Amino acid sequence: MAEAPRSPLSDMLWRRPNLLLLLLVTPPLLWLGIVYLGSLFALLAQSFFSIDEFSGLINYEFTLKTYGELFRASNFDILLRTIAMASAVTVGAAIVAFPIAYYAARYATGKWKAVFYLGVMLPLWSSYLVKVYSWKLILAKEGILNWLFETLHLSWVLDAYLSIPGIGGNSLSVSWTGTFLVFLYVWLPFMILPIQAALERVPPSMLEASGDLGARPGQTLRHVILPLALPGIIAGSIFTFSLTMGDYIIPQIVGTSARMIGQAVYQFQGTAGNIPLAAAFAVVPIVVMGIYLTLAKRAGAFDAL
Amino acid sequence: MHSKAPLGLKIAAIGGLLFLHVPILLIFVYAFTTEDKSYQWPPPGYTLQWFEVTWNRPDVWQALGLSLRVACVSTVIAIVLGTLCAAAVARSKFFGRETISLLVILPIALPGIITGISLRSAFNIADIPFSTWTIILGHATFCIVVVYNNAVARFRRTSSSLIEASMDLGATYWQTLRFVIMPNMATAILAGGMLAFALSFDEVIVTTFTAGQQQTLPIWMLEELVRPRQRPVTNVVAMVVVLVTFLPILGAYYLTRGTETVAGQGK
């Protein structure tokens, strides 16, 4: 067989794999390093400046004053409220997601497997805004949910629920329950997929063994399945928690007038022109997620991603 | 394994799937309603007129055009950078490898508002005026990870002995790339590209910070969500957006279907 002419370049790359590696990794590294990390540092740097209260101009001197502002009652409330909402959404999503993931991993075969897979993937990837919009339609006063309650003569249940302080309100679309429902809906697929991935790895023989050893189904669930699904649940919670914490569109469209972190960041950098405070607010999710990711890594959640 | 699922589990699972799909289907019904002042349910009547109204709206077309342009360019950039990165990370172990995979995931692991506000303050500091390119800059950054994820999974399944064999048989790097690596990788990269396209096409959070005065389709929708002025047109646009994003997702599904079960049976 005739030998193909080899170019000197090919030979050089073959002999020096590190050169090839360098060529491969430089363009993406430059992009992410300059565009992304550069921007991130630009943001972090701003949080150490402060704003002059009289002139409204940014004072470019290192100070921790802006971080101190975060602990003022009105600002601190925003942080607590956001973290409470993110936790509630995470727990809710785990409860709703588990049966779907469990069924898809253990019982769905053939055609049903595809149905479940696409049934989760399509909502996951379809437009975020359209999903939020659909809930605006559902929760509207003249919308389908109120109609449903009226048709079933259950309006009094809804009214009683809405009169509960804290989670209720004038109507569902301006209550915390409304915000919670939309968050739950929008981030649910992010919880289903990792749980399903974790459960797919549980060998069925292990469940049979548990049953053979005399465990009731409930005991198998609690002592065998749940511990094995936990890394998946934690992996999913990274998404639901992080996404809820940074969102500013959903609470703006559905919910009360009380703000969450995302809205505060948006307003401080926009209309209020207080970029240092906006930056300090933005650092909170970064720190919380940093802690969260470290704990999750220790629990082995990354293998389930 | 083949035991039957308990009824409660079945109901919870099917109920969960319905919960995921009914809201989207509702939009399809609303696109045909005759009511244009409120979100009345059930719709008082059905009509096709809003499709014609939407078709004749220049602002919708303009926003759609911008969204498509941005999505195309961002996807191309993401495909190039994501594939390069995946090739480097999957092929070899080197110092800082973990850091690179973390760096790629960071733009979607952190809340979008952080990416958005970071880019915006960087543009301010560097005195870059807002343009289509600032939107693309942001989109490409978080699209890289989607291509990367798909490509890295495929690279790991492509045996490196194939490449060594090709080189041993006298093929140059380019020939190996063209005839051995690319045919193996093509569907994974294409699938990643389709998902990146879908991601870019409906991204809104980062875009609000990088778009300036321009309107992508999601920004157009956001304005309508905050201050509803033309409900029927919004309903139609929402329905079209759902249909347009379904196509690349189904495409990506068929391109990568079955590849998970070939390798990685490490249960």
Short mmCIF file of N, CA and C in Angstrom, two decimals, chain A residues 127-246:
data_model
loop_
_atom_site.label_atom_id
_atom_site.label_comp_id
_atom_site.label_asym_id
_atom_site.label_seq_id
_atom_site.Cartn_x
_atom_site.Cartn_y
_atom_site.Cartn_z
N SER A 127 -39.87 27.21 25.70
CA SER A 127 -39.58 28.59 26.11
C SER A 127 -40.01 28.91 27.54
N TYR A 128 -39.07 29.42 28.29
CA TYR A 128 -39.30 29.84 29.66
C TYR A 128 -40.43 30.85 29.76
N LEU A 129 -40.39 31.86 28.87
CA LEU A 129 -41.41 32.91 28.94
C LEU A 129 -42.79 32.38 28.61
N VAL A 130 -42.85 31.46 27.64
CA VAL A 130 -44.15 30.90 27.28
C VAL A 130 -44.72 30.14 28.47
N LYS A 131 -43.83 29.44 29.20
CA LYS A 131 -44.30 28.70 30.37
C LYS A 131 -44.84 29.65 31.44
N VAL A 132 -44.12 30.74 31.65
CA VAL A 132 -44.60 31.72 32.63
C VAL A 132 -45.93 32.32 32.15
N TYR A 133 -45.97 32.60 30.86
CA TYR A 133 -47.18 33.19 30.28
C TYR A 133 -48.38 32.27 30.48
N SER A 134 -48.17 30.95 30.28
CA SER A 134 -49.29 30.03 30.41
C SER A 134 -49.86 30.09 31.82
N TRP A 135 -49.00 30.33 32.82
CA TRP A 135 -49.51 30.41 34.19
C TRP A 135 -50.23 31.71 34.45
N LYS A 136 -49.85 32.74 33.71
CA LYS A 136 -50.61 33.98 33.82
C LYS A 136 -52.04 33.73 33.34
N LEU A 137 -52.17 32.94 32.28
CA LEU A 137 -53.50 32.59 31.78
C LEU A 137 -54.25 31.75 32.79
N ILE A 138 -53.55 30.78 33.41
CA ILE A 138 -54.21 29.86 34.32
C ILE A 138 -54.67 30.57 35.59
N LEU A 139 -53.80 31.44 36.13
CA LEU A 139 -54.09 32.05 37.43
C LEU A 139 -54.96 33.30 37.34
N ALA A 140 -55.22 33.78 36.11
CA ALA A 140 -56.01 35.00 35.97
C ALA A 140 -57.39 34.83 36.61
N LYS A 141 -57.95 35.96 37.06
CA LYS A 141 -59.26 35.92 37.73
C LYS A 141 -60.32 35.24 36.87
N GLU A 142 -60.30 35.56 35.56
CA GLU A 142 -61.29 34.99 34.65
C GLU A 142 -60.77 33.68 34.04
N GLY A 143 -59.61 33.20 34.56
CA GLY A 143 -58.93 32.05 33.95
C GLY A 143 -59.50 30.71 34.34
N ILE A 144 -58.79 29.66 33.93
CA ILE A 144 -59.32 28.30 34.01
C ILE A 144 -59.41 27.78 35.45
N LEU A 145 -58.47 28.20 36.31
CA LEU A 145 -58.45 27.65 37.66
C LEU A 145 -59.66 28.13 38.47
N ASN A 146 -59.94 29.44 38.38
CA ASN A 146 -61.11 29.97 39.08
C ASN A 146 -62.39 29.37 38.50
N TRP A 147 -62.39 29.21 37.18
CA TRP A 147 -63.55 28.61 36.51
C TRP A 147 -63.80 27.20 37.03
N LEU A 148 -62.68 26.46 37.19
CA LEU A 148 -62.76 25.09 37.67
C LEU A 148 -63.36 25.04 39.08
N PHE A 149 -62.85 25.93 39.96
CA PHE A 149 -63.36 25.96 41.33
C PHE A 149 -64.84 26.33 41.36
N GLU A 150 -65.24 27.26 40.49
CA GLU A 150 -66.64 27.67 40.46
C GLU A 150 -67.53 26.56 39.95
N THR A 151 -67.07 25.91 38.86
CA THR A 151 -67.87 24.85 38.27
C THR A 151 -68.09 23.71 39.26
N LEU A 152 -67.08 23.46 40.07
CA LEU A 152 -67.19 22.38 41.05
C LEU A 152 -67.81 22.87 42.35
N HIS A 153 -68.25 24.13 42.39
CA HIS A 153 -68.82 24.74 43.60
C HIS A 153 -67.86 24.67 44.77
N LEU A 154 -66.58 24.89 44.49
CA LEU A 154 -65.59 24.81 45.56
C LEU A 154 -64.92 26.16 45.80
N SER A 155 -65.53 27.23 45.29
CA SER A 155 -64.90 28.55 45.42
C SER A 155 -64.59 28.89 46.87
N TRP A 156 -65.45 28.39 47.79
CA TRP A 156 -65.23 28.71 49.21
C TRP A 156 -63.92 28.13 49.72
N VAL A 157 -63.49 26.99 49.15
CA VAL A 157 -62.21 26.40 49.55
C VAL A 157 -61.08 27.34 49.16
N LEU A 158 -61.15 27.81 47.90
CA LEU A 158 -60.12 28.71 47.40
C LEU A 158 -60.09 29.99 48.22
N ASP A 159 -61.29 30.54 48.51
CA ASP A 159 -61.34 31.79 49.29
C ASP A 159 -60.76 31.59 50.69
N ALA A 160 -61.10 30.45 51.28
CA ALA A 160 -60.57 30.17 52.62
C ALA A 160 -59.05 30.07 52.57
N TYR A 161 -58.54 29.44 51.50
CA TYR A 161 -57.09 29.29 51.38
C TYR A 161 -56.43 30.64 51.19
N LEU A 162 -57.05 31.48 50.35
CA LEU A 162 -56.44 32.78 50.05
C LEU A 162 -56.47 33.72 51.24
N SER A 163 -57.35 33.44 52.21
CA SER A 163 -57.42 34.34 53.37
C SER A 163 -56.35 34.00 54.40
N ILE A 164 -55.61 32.91 54.19
CA ILE A 164 -54.50 32.59 55.09
C ILE A 164 -53.42 33.65 54.89
N PRO A 165 -53.01 34.33 55.96
CA PRO A 165 -52.00 35.38 55.76
C PRO A 165 -50.66 34.74 55.39
N GLY A 166 -49.85 35.50 54.64
CA GLY A 166 -48.54 34.99 54.25
C GLY A 166 -48.56 34.34 52.89
N ILE A 167 -49.29 33.20 52.79
CA ILE A 167 -49.28 32.51 51.50
C ILE A 167 -50.45 32.92 50.62
N GLY A 168 -51.48 33.57 51.19
CA GLY A 168 -52.66 33.94 50.42
C GLY A 168 -52.54 35.34 49.86
N GLY A 169 -53.67 35.91 49.46
CA GLY A 169 -53.69 37.25 48.89
C GLY A 169 -55.04 37.50 48.26
N ASN A 170 -55.14 38.61 47.52
CA ASN A 170 -56.41 38.93 46.89
C ASN A 170 -56.84 37.88 45.88
N SER A 171 -55.89 37.41 45.09
CA SER A 171 -56.18 36.31 44.18
C SER A 171 -54.90 35.51 44.02
N LEU A 172 -55.01 34.34 43.38
CA LEU A 172 -53.83 33.48 43.26
C LEU A 172 -52.68 34.17 42.53
N SER A 173 -53.03 35.01 41.54
CA SER A 173 -51.97 35.59 40.71
C SER A 173 -51.18 36.67 41.45
N VAL A 174 -51.65 37.13 42.60
CA VAL A 174 -50.86 38.09 43.36
C VAL A 174 -50.52 37.54 44.75
N SER A 175 -50.41 36.20 44.84
CA SER A 175 -50.08 35.59 46.14
C SER A 175 -48.75 34.85 46.03
N TRP A 176 -48.16 34.54 47.19
CA TRP A 176 -46.92 33.76 47.19
C TRP A 176 -47.16 32.37 46.65
N THR A 177 -48.39 31.84 46.88
CA THR A 177 -48.70 30.52 46.35
C THR A 177 -48.58 30.52 44.83
N GLY A 178 -49.05 31.61 44.21
CA GLY A 178 -48.95 31.72 42.76
C GLY A 178 -47.50 31.69 42.31
N THR A 179 -46.66 32.51 42.96
CA THR A 179 -45.24 32.53 42.61
C THR A 179 -44.64 31.15 42.77
N PHE A 180 -44.99 30.50 43.89
CA PHE A 180 -44.45 29.16 44.17
C PHE A 180 -44.84 28.18 43.08
N LEU A 181 -46.11 28.21 42.67
CA LEU A 181 -46.59 27.28 41.65
C LEU A 181 -45.84 27.46 40.33
N VAL A 182 -45.63 28.72 39.94
CA VAL A 182 -44.94 28.96 38.67
C VAL A 182 -43.50 28.49 38.75
N PHE A 183 -42.82 28.80 39.86
CA PHE A 183 -41.45 28.33 40.05
C PHE A 183 -41.40 26.80 39.98
N LEU A 184 -42.32 26.17 40.70
CA LEU A 184 -42.36 24.71 40.74
C LEU A 184 -42.53 24.16 39.33
N TYR A 185 -43.43 24.75 38.58
CA TYR A 185 -43.71 24.27 37.23
C TYR A 185 -42.49 24.42 36.33
N VAL A 186 -41.87 25.60 36.38
CA VAL A 186 -40.80 25.92 35.44
C VAL A 186 -39.54 25.11 35.72
N TRP A 187 -39.23 24.83 37.01
CA TRP A 187 -37.97 24.13 37.30
C TRP A 187 -38.14 22.64 37.54
N LEU A 188 -39.37 22.13 37.53
CA LEU A 188 -39.60 20.71 37.85
C LEU A 188 -38.75 19.75 37.00
N PRO A 189 -38.66 19.94 35.66
CA PRO A 189 -37.86 18.99 34.87
C PRO A 189 -36.41 18.91 35.33
N PHE A 190 -35.86 20.00 35.85
CA PHE A 190 -34.47 19.99 36.31
C PHE A 190 -34.29 19.07 37.51
N MET A 191 -35.38 18.80 38.24
CA MET A 191 -35.32 17.90 39.36
C MET A 191 -35.56 16.46 38.91
N ILE A 192 -36.44 16.26 37.93
CA ILE A 192 -36.78 14.90 37.51
C ILE A 192 -35.57 14.18 36.92
N LEU A 193 -34.85 14.86 36.01
CA LEU A 193 -33.79 14.18 35.26
C LEU A 193 -32.68 13.60 36.15
N PRO A 194 -32.10 14.37 37.08
CA PRO A 194 -31.05 13.75 37.91
C PRO A 194 -31.57 12.65 38.82
N ILE A 195 -32.80 12.78 39.35
CA ILE A 195 -33.33 11.71 40.19
C ILE A 195 -33.48 10.43 39.36
N GLN A 196 -34.00 10.61 38.14
CA GLN A 196 -34.17 9.46 37.27
C GLN A 196 -32.81 8.81 36.97
N ALA A 197 -31.80 9.66 36.71
CA ALA A 197 -30.46 9.13 36.41
C ALA A 197 -29.94 8.34 37.60
N ALA A 198 -30.18 8.83 38.82
CA ALA A 198 -29.70 8.13 40.01
C ALA A 198 -30.44 6.81 40.18
N LEU A 199 -31.77 6.83 39.94
CA LEU A 199 -32.57 5.61 40.14
C LEU A 199 -32.28 4.55 39.09
N GLU A 200 -31.91 5.00 37.86
CA GLU A 200 -31.59 4.03 36.80
C GLU A 200 -30.42 3.16 37.21
N ARG A 201 -29.55 3.71 38.08
CA ARG A 201 -28.36 2.96 38.47
C ARG A 201 -28.61 1.97 39.59
N VAL A 202 -29.83 2.01 40.18
CA VAL A 202 -30.13 1.06 41.25
C VAL A 202 -30.49 -0.28 40.62
N PRO A 203 -29.72 -1.34 40.87
CA PRO A 203 -30.06 -2.62 40.27
C PRO A 203 -31.34 -3.17 40.87
N PRO A 204 -32.25 -3.71 40.04
CA PRO A 204 -33.52 -4.23 40.56
C PRO A 204 -33.29 -5.34 41.57
N SER A 205 -32.16 -6.07 41.41
CA SER A 205 -31.91 -7.18 42.34
C SER A 205 -31.79 -6.68 43.77
N MET A 206 -31.31 -5.45 43.92
CA MET A 206 -31.15 -4.91 45.26
C MET A 206 -32.50 -4.72 45.93
N LEU A 207 -33.51 -4.32 45.12
CA LEU A 207 -34.85 -4.13 45.68
C LEU A 207 -35.47 -5.49 46.00
N GLU A 208 -35.19 -6.47 45.12
CA GLU A 208 -35.71 -7.82 45.38
C GLU A 208 -35.11 -8.37 46.66
N ALA A 209 -33.81 -8.14 46.83
CA ALA A 209 -33.13 -8.61 48.03
C ALA A 209 -33.76 -8.01 49.28
N SER A 210 -34.06 -6.73 49.17
CA SER A 210 -34.68 -6.05 50.31
C SER A 210 -36.02 -6.69 50.65
N GLY A 211 -36.79 -6.99 49.61
CA GLY A 211 -38.09 -7.62 49.82
C GLY A 211 -37.94 -9.02 50.39
N ASP A 212 -36.95 -9.79 49.85
CA ASP A 212 -36.71 -11.15 50.31
C ASP A 212 -36.32 -11.18 51.77
N LEU A 213 -35.63 -10.13 52.18
CA LEU A 213 -35.19 -10.08 53.57
C LEU A 213 -36.30 -9.59 54.49
N GLY A 214 -37.49 -9.43 53.93
CA GLY A 214 -38.65 -9.18 54.78
C GLY A 214 -39.07 -7.73 54.89
N ALA A 215 -38.47 -6.84 54.09
CA ALA A 215 -38.86 -5.44 54.18
C ALA A 215 -40.19 -5.23 53.47
N ARG A 216 -41.06 -4.44 54.08
CA ARG A 216 -42.30 -4.06 53.41
C ARG A 216 -41.94 -3.01 52.36
N PRO A 217 -42.83 -2.80 51.33
CA PRO A 217 -42.50 -1.82 50.29
C PRO A 217 -42.11 -0.45 50.86
N GLY A 218 -42.83 -0.04 51.92
CA GLY A 218 -42.52 1.25 52.53
C GLY A 218 -41.12 1.29 53.11
N GLN A 219 -40.74 0.17 53.72
CA GLN A 219 -39.39 0.10 54.31
C GLN A 219 -38.32 0.10 53.23
N THR A 220 -38.58 -0.64 52.13
CA THR A 220 -37.63 -0.65 51.02
C THR A 220 -37.46 0.77 50.48
N LEU A 221 -38.58 1.46 50.36
CA LEU A 221 -38.53 2.83 49.84
C LEU A 221 -37.67 3.70 50.74
N ARG A 222 -37.93 3.59 52.07
CA ARG A 222 -37.26 4.50 52.99
C ARG A 222 -35.78 4.15 53.18
N HIS A 223 -35.49 2.86 53.27
CA HIS A 223 -34.13 2.48 53.66
C HIS A 223 -33.23 2.09 52.49
N VAL A 224 -33.82 1.81 51.31
CA VAL A 224 -32.99 1.42 50.17
C VAL A 224 -33.07 2.44 49.05
N ILE A 225 -34.29 2.72 48.60
CA ILE A 225 -34.43 3.56 47.40
C ILE A 225 -34.07 5.01 47.68
N LEU A 226 -34.65 5.55 48.76
CA LEU A 226 -34.40 6.98 49.03
C LEU A 226 -32.92 7.30 49.24
N PRO A 227 -32.19 6.51 50.05
CA PRO A 227 -30.76 6.84 50.21
C PRO A 227 -30.01 6.79 48.88
N LEU A 228 -30.39 5.85 48.00
CA LEU A 228 -29.70 5.75 46.72
C LEU A 228 -30.10 6.87 45.77
N ALA A 229 -31.33 7.40 45.96
CA ALA A 229 -31.79 8.49 45.10
C ALA A 229 -31.27 9.84 45.59
N LEU A 230 -30.76 9.85 46.83
CA LEU A 230 -30.39 11.14 47.43
C LEU A 230 -29.39 11.96 46.62
N PRO A 231 -28.32 11.35 46.07
CA PRO A 231 -27.42 12.17 45.26
C PRO A 231 -28.15 12.83 44.09
N GLY A 232 -29.09 12.13 43.48
CA GLY A 232 -29.88 12.70 42.39
C GLY A 232 -30.73 13.87 42.87
N ILE A 233 -31.35 13.68 44.05
CA ILE A 233 -32.18 14.76 44.60
C ILE A 233 -31.33 15.99 44.87
N ILE A 234 -30.13 15.75 45.42
CA ILE A 234 -29.26 16.90 45.71
C ILE A 234 -28.83 17.58 44.42
N ALA A 235 -28.48 16.76 43.41
CA ALA A 235 -28.08 17.35 42.12
C ALA A 235 -29.21 18.20 41.55
N GLY A 236 -30.45 17.68 41.62
CA GLY A 236 -31.59 18.45 41.13
C GLY A 236 -31.80 19.70 41.94
N SER A 237 -31.58 19.60 43.25
CA SER A 237 -31.83 20.76 44.10
C SER A 237 -30.85 21.89 43.79
N ILE A 238 -29.66 21.54 43.26
CA ILE A 238 -28.72 22.60 42.87
C ILE A 238 -29.39 23.50 41.84
N PHE A 239 -30.04 22.86 40.86
CA PHE A 239 -30.70 23.65 39.81
C PHE A 239 -31.88 24.43 40.36
N THR A 240 -32.81 23.73 41.05
CA THR A 240 -34.02 24.41 41.48
C THR A 240 -33.68 25.55 42.43
N PHE A 241 -32.71 25.32 43.30
CA PHE A 241 -32.35 26.35 44.28
C PHE A 241 -31.70 27.55 43.59
N SER A 242 -30.71 27.26 42.75
CA SER A 242 -29.97 28.34 42.09
C SER A 242 -30.87 29.12 41.15
N LEU A 243 -31.68 28.41 40.38
CA LEU A 243 -32.52 29.10 39.40
C LEU A 243 -33.58 29.95 40.09
N THR A 244 -34.16 29.45 41.19
CA THR A 244 -35.15 30.24 41.90
C THR A 244 -34.52 31.48 42.52
N MET A 245 -33.32 31.29 43.05
CA MET A 245 -32.68 32.40 43.75
C MET A 245 -32.36 33.56 42.81
N GLY A 246 -32.01 33.25 41.56
CA GLY A 246 -31.59 34.31 40.66
C GLY A 246 -32.68 34.86 39.78
#
